[in-house]
mmCIF file of C-alpha atoms and ligand atoms in Angstrom:
data_model
loop_
_atom_site.group_PDB
_atom_site.id
_atom_site.type_symbol
_atom_site.label_atom_id
_atom_site.label_comp_id
_atom_site.label_asym_id
_atom_site.label_seq_id
_atom_site.Cartn_x
_atom_site.Cartn_y
_atom_site.Cartn_z
ATOM 1 C CA MET A 1 -0.191 -0.039 0.045
ATOM 2 C CA LYS A 2 1.181 3.717 -0.595
ATOM 3 C CA ILE A 3 0.667 6.235 1.709
ATOM 4 C CA LEU A 4 1.235 9.685 1.266
ATOM 5 C CA PHE A 5 2.648 12.024 4.597
ATOM 6 C CA THR A 6 2.020 15.977 3.586
ATOM 7 C CA ASN A 7 2.312 18.571 5.668
ATOM 8 C CA ILE A 8 5.193 17.682 7.682
ATOM 9 C CA GLN A 9 6.171 20.111 10.054
ATOM 10 C CA GLU A 10 9.979 19.219 9.984
ATOM 11 C CA LEU A 11 10.893 15.614 8.528
ATOM 12 C CA VAL A 12 14.686 14.865 10.307
ATOM 13 C CA GLN A 13 17.276 12.896 9.665
ATOM 14 C CA ILE A 14 17.312 12.968 5.901
ATOM 15 C CA ARG A 15 20.049 10.894 4.529
ATOM 16 C CA ASP A 16 21.583 9.687 0.724
ATOM 17 C CA SER A 17 22.060 5.914 1.224
ATOM 18 C CA SER A 18 25.795 6.865 1.439
ATOM 19 C CA VAL A 19 26.500 7.435 4.776
ATOM 20 C CA GLU A 20 26.764 4.474 7.592
ATOM 21 C CA LYS A 21 27.369 6.994 10.702
ATOM 22 C CA VAL A 22 28.373 10.116 11.394
ATOM 23 C CA SER A 23 31.424 11.323 13.116
ATOM 24 C CA GLY A 24 33.034 14.286 15.885
ATOM 25 C CA LYS A 25 31.363 17.856 14.111
ATOM 26 C CA GLU A 26 29.165 15.842 11.074
ATOM 27 C CA MET A 27 27.251 14.936 14.218
ATOM 28 C CA ASN A 28 25.867 18.182 15.116
ATOM 29 C CA ILE A 29 24.541 18.155 12.081
ATOM 30 C CA LEU A 30 20.867 16.786 11.536
ATOM 31 C CA PRO A 31 19.611 16.666 7.892
ATOM 32 C CA THR A 32 15.651 18.547 7.161
ATOM 33 C CA LEU A 33 12.870 19.395 5.679
ATOM 34 C CA LYS A 34 10.521 21.870 7.045
ATOM 35 C CA ASN A 35 7.044 21.529 5.333
ATOM 36 C CA ALA A 36 7.595 18.298 3.842
ATOM 37 C CA TRP A 37 5.668 15.596 2.753
ATOM 38 C CA LEU A 38 6.492 11.475 2.609
ATOM 39 C CA LEU A 39 5.042 8.974 0.792
ATOM 40 C CA ILE A 40 5.872 5.011 1.674
ATOM 41 C CA ASN A 41 5.512 1.841 -0.401
ATOM 42 C CA ASN A 42 3.943 -1.088 2.166
ATOM 43 C CA GLU A 43 7.440 -1.897 3.553
ATOM 44 C CA LYS A 44 9.558 0.726 2.288
ATOM 45 C CA ILE A 45 10.319 4.581 2.658
ATOM 46 C CA GLU A 46 9.634 5.608 -1.360
ATOM 47 C CA ASP A 47 10.607 9.613 -1.905
ATOM 48 C CA PHE A 48 10.116 12.636 0.062
ATOM 49 C CA GLY A 49 11.043 16.482 -0.611
ATOM 50 C CA GLU A 50 8.438 19.932 0.085
ATOM 51 C CA MET A 51 4.845 21.164 0.629
ATOM 52 C CA ASN A 52 6.025 22.600 -2.436
ATOM 53 C CA ALA A 53 7.144 20.725 -5.093
ATOM 54 C CA LEU A 54 4.655 18.062 -4.251
ATOM 55 C CA PRO A 55 4.463 15.963 -6.956
ATOM 56 C CA GLU A 56 0.927 13.851 -8.197
ATOM 57 C CA ILE A 57 1.289 10.811 -7.105
ATOM 58 C CA ASN A 58 -1.267 7.946 -7.085
ATOM 59 C CA VAL A 59 -1.348 7.007 -3.906
ATOM 60 C CA GLU A 60 -4.184 4.643 -1.161
ATOM 61 C CA LYS A 61 -4.234 7.437 1.503
ATOM 62 C CA THR A 62 -2.976 10.326 2.437
ATOM 63 C CA ILE A 63 -2.283 11.593 5.861
ATOM 64 C CA ASP A 64 -1.980 15.300 7.162
ATOM 65 C CA LEU A 65 0.567 15.587 9.835
ATOM 66 C CA THR A 66 0.193 19.720 10.359
ATOM 67 C CA GLY A 67 2.109 21.024 12.959
ATOM 68 C CA ARG A 68 3.650 17.892 13.116
ATOM 69 C CA ILE A 69 7.368 16.138 13.581
ATOM 70 C CA VAL A 70 8.490 12.729 11.806
ATOM 71 C CA LEU A 71 11.818 11.070 11.857
ATOM 72 C CA PRO A 72 12.867 7.326 11.930
ATOM 73 C CA THR A 73 12.283 5.244 14.724
ATOM 74 C CA TRP A 74 14.840 5.103 17.909
ATOM 75 C CA CYS A 75 18.067 2.195 16.744
ATOM 76 C CA ASP A 76 19.113 1.134 20.401
ATOM 77 C CA SER A 77 21.756 -1.038 20.509
ATOM 78 C CA HIS A 78 22.242 -2.780 23.531
ATOM 79 C CA THR A 79 19.347 -3.800 25.638
ATOM 80 C CA HIS A 80 19.600 -7.220 27.691
ATOM 81 C CA LEU A 81 15.661 -6.661 27.279
ATOM 82 C CA VAL A 82 15.240 -10.671 27.694
ATOM 83 C CA TYR A 83 15.479 -11.847 31.718
ATOM 84 C CA ALA A 84 13.099 -12.829 34.646
ATOM 85 C CA GLY A 85 12.021 -10.377 37.152
ATOM 86 C CA ASN A 86 12.589 -7.501 38.442
ATOM 87 C CA ARG A 87 15.145 -6.155 41.348
ATOM 88 C CA GLU A 88 13.914 -3.399 43.114
ATOM 89 C CA GLN A 89 14.590 -4.764 46.684
ATOM 90 C CA GLU A 90 18.613 -3.492 45.412
ATOM 91 C CA PHE A 91 17.371 -0.974 44.070
ATOM 92 C CA ALA A 92 15.944 0.330 47.547
ATOM 93 C CA ASP A 93 19.666 -1.556 49.130
ATOM 94 C CA ARG A 94 21.393 1.005 47.161
ATOM 95 C CA ILE A 95 18.953 4.157 48.176
ATOM 96 C CA SER A 96 19.957 2.583 52.871
ATOM 97 C CA GLY A 97 23.841 2.722 50.982
ATOM 98 C CA LEU A 98 25.094 -0.384 50.031
ATOM 99 C CA THR A 99 26.635 -0.119 46.577
ATOM 100 C CA TYR A 100 25.920 -1.971 44.064
ATOM 101 C CA GLU A 101 30.091 -3.803 44.225
ATOM 102 C CA GLU A 102 28.351 -5.436 47.743
ATOM 103 C CA ILE A 103 24.677 -6.210 46.409
ATOM 104 C CA ALA A 104 27.210 -7.894 43.502
ATOM 105 C CA ASN A 105 29.113 -9.366 45.990
ATOM 106 C CA ARG A 106 27.117 -10.978 48.378
ATOM 107 C CA GLY A 107 25.247 -12.795 45.360
ATOM 108 C CA GLY A 108 23.184 -10.290 44.444
ATOM 109 C CA GLY A 109 22.601 -8.270 41.038
ATOM 110 C CA ILE A 110 23.783 -10.193 38.028
ATOM 111 C CA LEU A 111 24.169 -14.012 39.536
ATOM 112 C CA ASN A 112 20.149 -13.055 41.823
ATOM 113 C CA SER A 113 18.810 -12.160 37.822
ATOM 114 C CA ALA A 114 20.227 -15.554 37.567
ATOM 115 C CA LYS A 115 18.443 -17.690 39.732
ATOM 116 C CA THR A 116 15.232 -16.184 39.315
ATOM 117 C CA LEU A 117 16.266 -17.190 35.393
ATOM 118 C CA GLU A 118 16.735 -20.613 36.873
ATOM 119 C CA ASN A 119 13.299 -21.154 37.794
ATOM 120 C CA THR A 120 11.420 -19.473 35.467
ATOM 121 C CA SER A 121 9.630 -20.745 32.420
ATOM 122 C CA GLU A 122 11.256 -19.975 28.880
ATOM 123 C CA GLU A 123 7.062 -19.180 27.794
ATOM 124 C CA ASP A 124 7.195 -17.003 30.771
ATOM 125 C CA VAL A 125 10.518 -15.216 29.912
ATOM 126 C CA TYR A 126 9.128 -15.411 26.941
ATOM 127 C CA GLU A 127 5.560 -13.127 27.853
ATOM 128 C CA GLN A 128 7.645 -11.016 30.275
ATOM 129 C CA SER A 129 10.604 -9.791 27.744
ATOM 130 C CA ALA A 130 7.452 -9.233 24.748
ATOM 131 C CA GLN A 131 5.831 -7.364 26.996
ATOM 132 C CA ARG A 132 8.858 -5.067 27.982
ATOM 133 C CA LEU A 133 9.949 -5.029 24.119
ATOM 134 C CA LYS A 134 5.905 -4.627 23.272
ATOM 135 C CA GLU A 135 7.067 -1.146 25.712
ATOM 136 C CA VAL A 136 9.741 -0.107 23.915
ATOM 137 C CA MET A 137 8.735 0.135 20.509
ATOM 138 C CA SER A 138 5.422 2.212 21.447
ATOM 139 C CA LEU A 139 7.722 4.731 22.628
ATOM 140 C CA GLY A 140 9.883 5.037 19.488
ATOM 141 C CA THR A 141 12.738 2.065 19.287
ATOM 142 C CA GLY A 142 12.854 0.061 16.010
ATOM 143 C CA ALA A 143 15.182 -1.723 16.328
ATOM 144 C CA ILE A 144 17.190 -3.402 18.733
ATOM 145 C CA GLU A 145 20.522 -5.743 19.616
ATOM 146 C CA ILE A 146 19.741 -7.928 23.103
ATOM 147 C CA LYS A 147 21.733 -10.045 24.565
ATOM 148 C CA SER A 148 21.704 -13.141 27.131
ATOM 149 C CA GLY A 149 23.506 -12.778 30.508
ATOM 150 C CA TYR A 150 21.731 -14.155 32.803
ATOM 151 C CA GLY A 151 21.521 -18.105 32.238
ATOM 152 C CA LEU A 152 25.156 -17.744 32.340
ATOM 153 C CA LYS A 153 25.388 -21.819 32.284
ATOM 154 C CA LYS A 154 24.127 -23.754 28.987
ATOM 155 C CA GLU A 155 21.033 -24.002 29.799
ATOM 156 C CA GLY A 156 20.438 -20.493 30.638
ATOM 157 C CA GLU A 157 22.489 -18.984 28.183
ATOM 158 C CA LEU A 158 21.008 -20.417 25.783
ATOM 159 C CA LYS A 159 16.872 -20.588 26.454
ATOM 160 C CA LEU A 160 18.041 -17.181 26.580
ATOM 161 C CA LEU A 161 19.025 -16.988 23.026
ATOM 162 C CA ARG A 162 15.668 -19.175 22.233
ATOM 163 C CA VAL A 163 13.103 -16.335 23.628
ATOM 164 C CA ILE A 164 15.711 -13.742 21.519
ATOM 165 C CA GLN A 165 14.998 -16.239 17.858
ATOM 166 C CA LYS A 166 11.182 -16.490 19.398
ATOM 167 C CA LEU A 167 11.150 -12.200 19.778
ATOM 168 C CA LYS A 168 12.504 -12.171 16.356
ATOM 169 C CA GLU A 169 9.936 -14.630 15.244
ATOM 170 C CA GLU A 170 7.334 -12.045 16.764
ATOM 171 C CA PHE A 171 8.242 -9.209 16.213
ATOM 172 C CA ASP A 172 8.648 -6.569 12.733
ATOM 173 C CA LEU A 173 11.416 -5.267 14.460
ATOM 174 C CA PRO A 174 14.727 -5.868 13.564
ATOM 175 C CA ILE A 175 16.252 -7.687 16.754
ATOM 176 C CA LYS A 176 20.605 -8.720 16.837
ATOM 177 C CA ALA A 177 21.230 -10.967 19.555
ATOM 178 C CA THR A 178 24.760 -11.032 21.285
ATOM 179 C CA PHE A 179 26.565 -14.083 23.515
ATOM 180 C CA LEU A 180 27.374 -12.970 26.972
ATOM 181 C CA GLY A 181 28.268 -15.942 28.325
ATOM 182 C CA ALA A 182 30.666 -14.118 30.355
ATOM 183 C CA HIS A 183 28.856 -11.423 32.206
ATOM 184 C CA ALA A 184 29.754 -12.939 35.690
ATOM 185 C CA LEU A 185 30.884 -15.923 37.056
ATOM 186 C CA PRO A 186 28.114 -18.553 38.343
ATOM 187 C CA THR A 187 29.127 -19.469 42.125
ATOM 188 C CA GLU A 188 30.902 -23.369 41.495
ATOM 189 C CA TYR A 189 33.159 -21.348 39.906
ATOM 190 C CA LYS A 190 34.562 -18.975 42.008
ATOM 191 C CA ALA A 191 38.039 -18.474 41.637
ATOM 192 C CA LYS A 192 37.652 -20.785 38.828
ATOM 193 C CA ARG A 193 37.950 -17.826 36.323
ATOM 194 C CA LYS A 194 39.810 -18.908 33.773
ATOM 195 C CA GLU A 195 38.033 -22.415 33.401
ATOM 196 C CA TYR A 196 34.869 -20.447 32.859
ATOM 197 C CA ILE A 197 36.022 -18.761 30.177
ATOM 198 C CA ASN A 198 36.870 -22.480 29.043
ATOM 199 C CA TYR A 199 33.385 -23.768 29.676
ATOM 200 C CA VAL A 200 32.144 -20.262 27.545
ATOM 201 C CA ILE A 201 34.748 -21.593 24.541
ATOM 202 C CA GLU A 202 34.461 -25.198 24.666
ATOM 203 C CA GLU A 203 30.560 -26.219 26.120
ATOM 204 C CA ILE A 204 28.104 -23.211 24.737
ATOM 205 C CA LEU A 205 28.851 -21.699 21.806
ATOM 206 C CA PRO A 206 29.389 -24.293 19.698
ATOM 207 C CA GLN A 207 26.286 -24.797 20.389
ATOM 208 C CA VAL A 208 25.174 -20.884 19.694
ATOM 209 C CA VAL A 209 26.354 -20.823 16.677
ATOM 210 C CA ASP A 210 25.372 -24.599 15.482
ATOM 211 C CA GLN A 211 22.358 -23.465 16.316
ATOM 212 C CA LYS A 212 21.974 -19.807 14.919
ATOM 213 C CA LEU A 213 21.687 -18.127 17.949
ATOM 214 C CA ALA A 214 23.422 -15.553 17.829
ATOM 215 C CA GLU A 215 24.989 -13.060 16.243
ATOM 216 C CA TYR A 216 27.627 -11.261 18.343
ATOM 217 C CA ILE A 217 30.205 -11.790 21.622
ATOM 218 C CA ASP A 218 29.944 -9.931 24.333
ATOM 219 C CA ILE A 219 32.398 -9.913 27.245
ATOM 220 C CA PHE A 220 31.561 -7.495 30.546
ATOM 221 C CA CYS A 221 35.526 -6.954 31.012
ATOM 222 C CA GLU A 222 35.569 -5.237 34.568
ATOM 223 C CA GLN A 223 37.896 -5.826 37.770
ATOM 224 C CA GLY A 224 36.321 -8.342 39.729
ATOM 225 C CA TYR A 225 34.242 -9.652 36.109
ATOM 226 C CA PHE A 226 36.728 -10.896 33.175
ATOM 227 C CA ASP A 227 40.481 -9.004 32.228
ATOM 228 C CA VAL A 228 41.453 -8.416 28.994
ATOM 229 C CA ASP A 229 42.975 -11.617 28.658
ATOM 230 C CA ASP A 230 39.873 -14.081 29.863
ATOM 231 C CA THR A 231 38.422 -10.944 26.505
ATOM 232 C CA ASN A 232 41.023 -11.928 24.558
ATOM 233 C CA THR A 233 41.093 -15.098 24.643
ATOM 234 C CA LEU A 234 36.552 -15.657 24.095
ATOM 235 C CA LEU A 235 36.716 -13.207 21.388
ATOM 236 C CA ALA A 236 39.587 -15.075 19.663
ATOM 237 C CA ALA A 237 37.711 -17.994 19.957
ATOM 238 C CA ALA A 238 34.182 -16.408 19.027
ATOM 239 C CA LYS A 239 36.084 -14.468 16.266
ATOM 240 C CA LYS A 240 36.905 -17.680 14.646
ATOM 241 C CA LEU A 241 33.019 -18.731 14.343
ATOM 242 C CA GLY A 242 32.484 -15.883 13.026
ATOM 243 C CA LEU A 243 31.108 -14.101 16.297
ATOM 244 C CA GLN A 244 32.326 -10.182 15.924
ATOM 245 C CA ALA A 245 32.436 -8.565 19.506
ATOM 246 C CA LYS A 246 30.663 -5.880 20.313
ATOM 247 C CA ILE A 247 31.316 -5.357 24.684
ATOM 248 C CA HIS A 248 31.366 -4.183 28.272
ATOM 249 C CA VAL A 249 34.274 -1.627 29.153
ATOM 250 C CA ASN A 250 35.466 1.577 31.289
ATOM 251 C CA GLN A 251 32.029 0.966 33.029
ATOM 252 C CA PHE A 252 33.698 1.525 36.574
ATOM 253 C CA HIS A 253 38.433 0.802 35.655
ATOM 254 C CA ALA A 254 39.733 1.341 32.874
ATOM 255 C CA ILE A 255 41.522 -2.172 32.375
ATOM 256 C CA GLY A 256 42.479 -2.031 28.585
ATOM 257 C CA GLY A 257 38.646 -3.063 27.365
ATOM 258 C CA VAL A 258 38.662 -0.491 25.138
ATOM 259 C CA GLN A 259 42.256 -1.561 23.549
ATOM 260 C CA ALA A 260 41.279 -5.093 23.733
ATOM 261 C CA GLY A 261 37.692 -4.455 21.753
ATOM 262 C CA VAL A 262 39.665 -2.176 19.081
ATOM 263 C CA GLU A 263 42.268 -4.858 18.435
ATOM 264 C CA ASN A 264 40.093 -7.561 17.788
ATOM 265 C CA GLY A 265 38.425 -5.733 15.192
ATOM 266 C CA ALA A 266 35.425 -5.008 17.522
ATOM 267 C CA LEU A 267 31.738 -3.853 15.983
ATOM 268 C CA SER A 268 31.427 -1.030 19.368
ATOM 269 C CA VAL A 269 32.420 -0.605 22.971
ATOM 270 C CA ASP A 270 29.801 0.216 24.747
ATOM 271 C CA HIS A 271 29.227 1.416 28.106
ATOM 272 C CA LEU A 272 32.599 4.154 28.760
ATOM 273 C CA GLU A 273 31.935 5.713 32.188
ATOM 274 C CA VAL A 274 35.475 6.350 32.645
ATOM 275 C CA MET A 275 38.324 6.900 29.822
ATOM 276 C CA ARG A 276 41.844 7.883 30.220
ATOM 277 C CA PRO A 277 42.765 10.318 26.919
ATOM 278 C CA GLU A 278 44.394 6.465 25.575
ATOM 279 C CA ASP A 279 41.279 5.181 25.387
ATOM 280 C CA ILE A 280 40.160 7.458 23.198
ATOM 281 C CA GLU A 281 43.234 8.451 22.011
ATOM 282 C CA CYS A 282 42.836 4.158 20.679
ATOM 283 C CA LEU A 283 39.324 4.800 18.924
ATOM 284 C CA LYS A 284 41.226 7.410 15.712
ATOM 285 C CA ASN A 285 41.558 5.012 12.646
ATOM 286 C CA SER A 286 39.367 2.423 13.323
ATOM 287 C CA LYS A 287 35.870 1.318 12.566
ATOM 288 C CA THR A 288 35.057 1.033 16.222
ATOM 289 C CA ILE A 289 31.574 2.758 17.193
ATOM 290 C CA PRO A 290 31.938 3.921 20.877
ATOM 291 C CA VAL A 291 28.238 3.435 22.507
ATOM 292 C CA ALA A 292 26.953 5.235 25.957
ATOM 293 C CA LEU A 293 25.103 4.539 27.729
ATOM 294 C CA PRO A 294 23.212 7.390 29.848
ATOM 295 C CA GLY A 295 20.279 5.077 32.006
ATOM 296 C CA CYS A 296 23.007 3.524 33.492
ATOM 297 C CA SER A 297 24.983 6.600 35.317
ATOM 298 C CA LEU A 298 21.274 7.445 35.973
ATOM 299 C CA PHE A 299 19.927 4.445 38.216
ATOM 300 C CA LEU A 300 23.112 3.903 39.358
ATOM 301 C CA SER A 301 24.784 7.730 39.842
ATOM 302 C CA ILE A 302 27.785 6.573 38.869
ATOM 303 C CA PRO A 303 30.039 8.847 36.011
ATOM 304 C CA TYR A 304 28.321 9.552 32.258
ATOM 305 C CA THR A 305 30.205 8.392 29.952
ATOM 306 C CA PRO A 306 32.603 11.595 29.117
ATOM 307 C CA GLY A 307 30.530 12.109 24.920
ATOM 308 C CA ARG A 308 31.952 15.867 24.668
ATOM 309 C CA GLU A 309 35.529 14.665 24.544
ATOM 310 C CA ILE A 310 34.836 11.339 22.272
ATOM 311 C CA ILE A 311 32.688 13.549 19.845
ATOM 312 C CA ASP A 312 35.322 16.696 19.619
ATOM 313 C CA ALA A 313 38.074 14.190 19.135
ATOM 314 C CA GLY A 314 36.702 13.835 16.139
ATOM 315 C CA LEU A 315 34.934 10.257 16.904
ATOM 316 C CA PRO A 316 31.560 9.516 16.837
ATOM 317 C CA LEU A 317 28.926 7.565 18.975
ATOM 318 C CA ALA A 318 25.853 6.316 19.420
ATOM 319 C CA LEU A 319 23.406 6.196 22.475
ATOM 320 C CA ALA A 320 21.887 2.946 23.758
ATOM 321 C CA THR A 321 19.196 2.373 26.898
ATOM 322 C CA ASP A 322 21.237 -0.809 28.191
ATOM 323 C CA TYR A 323 17.948 -2.094 29.683
ATOM 324 C CA ASN A 324 18.598 -4.600 32.273
ATOM 325 C CA PRO A 325 17.102 -4.808 36.416
ATOM 326 C CA GLY A 326 20.208 -4.441 37.705
ATOM 327 C CA SER A 327 21.611 -1.357 36.231
ATOM 328 C CA ALA A 328 18.972 0.640 34.040
ATOM 329 C CA PRO A 329 15.835 -0.923 34.078
ATOM 330 C CA SER A 330 14.449 1.388 31.453
ATOM 331 C CA GLY A 331 14.191 1.081 27.912
ATOM 332 C CA ASN A 332 12.982 4.054 27.266
ATOM 333 C CA MET A 333 14.997 6.032 24.437
ATOM 334 C CA ASN A 334 13.533 8.905 24.672
ATOM 335 C CA LEU A 335 15.070 9.715 27.695
ATOM 336 C CA VAL A 336 18.533 8.300 26.932
ATOM 337 C CA VAL A 337 18.789 11.691 24.469
ATOM 338 C CA SER A 338 17.069 13.653 27.179
ATOM 339 C CA LEU A 339 19.869 12.585 29.552
ATOM 340 C CA ALA A 340 23.205 12.724 26.473
ATOM 341 C CA CYS A 341 21.055 16.511 25.989
ATOM 342 C CA ILE A 342 21.298 17.282 29.985
ATOM 343 C CA LYS A 343 24.229 15.531 31.028
ATOM 344 C CA MET A 344 26.672 14.550 28.787
ATOM 345 C CA ASN A 345 26.602 17.857 26.992
ATOM 346 C CA MET A 346 25.204 16.549 23.699
ATOM 347 C CA THR A 347 23.181 19.628 21.226
ATOM 348 C CA PRO A 348 19.864 18.439 20.157
ATOM 349 C CA GLU A 349 21.349 17.837 16.957
ATOM 350 C CA GLU A 350 23.889 15.278 18.559
ATOM 351 C CA ALA A 351 22.018 13.033 20.452
ATOM 352 C CA ILE A 352 19.520 12.357 18.163
ATOM 353 C CA ASN A 353 22.154 11.126 15.626
ATOM 354 C CA ALA A 354 23.613 9.015 17.602
ATOM 355 C CA ALA A 355 20.489 7.358 18.933
ATOM 356 C CA THR A 356 19.446 6.558 14.757
ATOM 357 C CA ILE A 357 22.231 6.270 11.477
ATOM 358 C CA ASN A 358 24.219 5.352 14.979
ATOM 359 C CA GLY A 359 22.455 3.473 16.693
ATOM 360 C CA ALA A 360 21.651 1.417 13.501
ATOM 361 C CA TYR A 361 25.916 1.333 12.223
ATOM 362 C CA ALA A 362 26.359 -0.801 15.929
ATOM 363 C CA MET A 363 23.879 -3.135 15.007
ATOM 364 C CA GLU A 364 24.901 -3.689 11.228
ATOM 365 C CA LEU A 365 21.829 -2.691 10.172
ATOM 366 C CA SER A 366 23.027 1.082 8.648
ATOM 367 C CA THR A 367 21.847 0.289 5.652
ATOM 368 C CA THR A 368 18.683 -0.011 6.110
ATOM 369 C CA HIS A 369 17.592 1.849 9.491
ATOM 370 C CA GLY A 370 18.670 4.439 10.872
ATOM 371 C CA SER A 371 17.960 7.528 8.650
ATOM 372 C CA ILE A 372 14.898 8.350 5.698
ATOM 373 C CA THR A 373 16.053 7.712 3.127
ATOM 374 C CA LYS A 374 14.655 6.202 -0.277
ATOM 375 C CA GLY A 375 14.268 2.618 -0.265
ATOM 376 C CA LYS A 376 15.109 2.050 3.585
ATOM 377 C CA SER A 377 12.696 0.558 5.751
ATOM 378 C CA ALA A 378 9.329 2.448 7.058
ATOM 379 C CA ASN A 379 10.069 2.915 10.407
ATOM 380 C CA PHE A 380 9.578 6.071 11.686
ATOM 381 C CA ILE A 381 7.932 7.909 14.663
ATOM 382 C CA ILE A 382 4.922 10.615 14.565
ATOM 383 C CA THR A 383 4.997 13.437 16.652
ATOM 384 C CA GLU A 384 2.258 15.016 18.777
ATOM 385 C CA PRO A 385 2.110 18.589 17.760
ATOM 386 C CA ILE A 386 5.348 20.311 19.138
ATOM 387 C CA PRO A 387 7.275 23.491 17.934
ATOM 388 C CA SER A 388 11.053 21.864 17.638
ATOM 389 C CA TYR A 389 12.614 18.113 17.674
ATOM 390 C CA ALA A 390 15.221 20.146 20.180
ATOM 391 C CA TYR A 391 11.144 20.128 22.042
ATOM 392 C CA LEU A 392 12.028 16.017 22.684
ATOM 393 C CA PRO A 393 14.855 16.412 24.747
ATOM 394 C CA TYR A 394 13.543 19.075 25.877
ATOM 395 C CA SER A 395 10.663 17.827 27.385
ATOM 396 C CA PHE A 396 11.937 15.095 29.423
ATOM 397 C CA GLY A 397 10.553 12.454 30.833
ATOM 398 C CA SER A 398 6.571 13.201 28.854
ATOM 399 C CA ASN A 399 5.792 11.295 25.675
ATOM 400 C CA LYS A 400 5.070 12.861 22.917
ATOM 401 C CA ILE A 401 5.779 10.112 20.204
ATOM 402 C CA ALA A 402 1.403 9.940 18.667
ATOM 403 C CA SER A 403 2.654 6.854 16.645
ATOM 404 C CA VAL A 404 4.962 4.748 15.161
ATOM 405 C CA TYR A 405 5.431 2.907 11.859
ATOM 406 C CA ILE A 406 7.923 -0.050 11.946
ATOM 407 C CA ASN A 407 7.425 -1.617 7.834
ATOM 408 C CA GLY A 408 5.241 0.771 7.274
ATOM 409 C CA ASN A 409 3.168 -0.092 9.527
ATOM 410 C CA ILE A 410 1.343 1.989 11.966
ATOM 411 C CA LEU A 411 1.879 -0.136 15.608
ATOM 412 C CA ASN A 412 -1.487 -0.628 17.650
HETATM 413 O O1 NIG B 501 25.273 -3.842 31.883
HETATM 414 N N1 NIG B 501 27.399 -4.100 33.467
HETATM 415 C C1 NIG B 501 27.010 -5.167 33.328
HETATM 416 N N2 NIG B 501 26.293 -5.216 32.737
HETATM 417 C C2 NIG B 501 24.568 -5.028 33.238
HETATM 418 C C3 NIG B 501 24.118 -4.761 34.354
HETATM 419 C C4 NIG B 501 23.722 -6.136 34.768
HETATM 420 C C5 NIG B 501 23.227 -6.013 35.819
HETATM 421 O O2 NIG B 501 23.314 -5.632 36.797
HETATM 422 O O3 NIG B 501 22.173 -6.618 36.039
HETATM 423 C C6 NIG B 501 25.090 -3.564 32.727
HETATM 424 O O4 NIG B 501 24.706 -2.394 33.841
HETATM 425 FE FE1 FE B 502 24.878 -3.333 29.470
#
């Protein structure tokens, strides 16, 4: 079906198909058309232009969007959306004075979620996760990455990855799956870290690959979790089997994770709350994109990724939610875009680029998603009547999305 959208106050993030990501100063440029029209043909964007040059087009339906802004759907390149239960008790414990680290050390945190997962049926995990996915789609997310990581042992990890697989089958948006078996040490492997990495490589990874359950490999490279040596070992093994890396680094400590990511050809290095000058330096001239997760900084009261420094160094930056039960229990990309502006000193243009085209790049989706481009998927957000696109991050915490289109279909 051909649908023509007319009188769009501003059509945001219009790009040529050659743009795969934007870096440095380019991030402050957000190409738009004012008083525009947009034509979609079934699941694809067919054309767009200015109202004063609207050609004669035969369409099944015309929708007037006076006063409204249209922008591509958000590309959330880092989530742990598939999990069981919640951890609001740990949230309360942190308010009462315990730290995230102290909670983890006494068996809470990731191990707590792993225990809940074990006691929850695969069907139930699917239902809980599908609910979250529906919610984030209604908030404008139109492409998403989801990690395993709360199974830890083989059965649990494969269970999570099968749930992601089922979400891929049931939902109409692109979903990229990442295998994060090396998220924390299960209790049985306490003080046996190397054995656990071997177990992940020998017992779980081949099954993940054989069953085609993941596109990417991840590891939590952090003091008290896994070190650079573990990271190199795992990434090299995964690469041999065709899995590229997207890794957790520099969340609490800078231990060389960024370097390990770049050296192993990672698609992205994510978190980066703690960055040394050499970490920024080593990202230059690499294809690895840094990803900031400001929802996690807000929720854990930890530093925000120095996005300003990263962009000023000429690098690209993507924004994602990190949606998970422990450090960021929100998958709301609108809030993430607001936080990037308010707390990371990014301009609305930079934040929107980081949450769309650069997010798409961080999932290898920028040829089909992340911008309003002829031939790309018709995935876009229509706002309520608002004065400008900057009003989106400005009106933080309020939902200004009127409707969301995925592959040319309106979400109901
Ligand atoms: O990205 N840092 C590692 N993993 C998750 C949090 C895991 C949890 O607390 O459940 C993160 O923040
Ligand atoms: Fe994460």
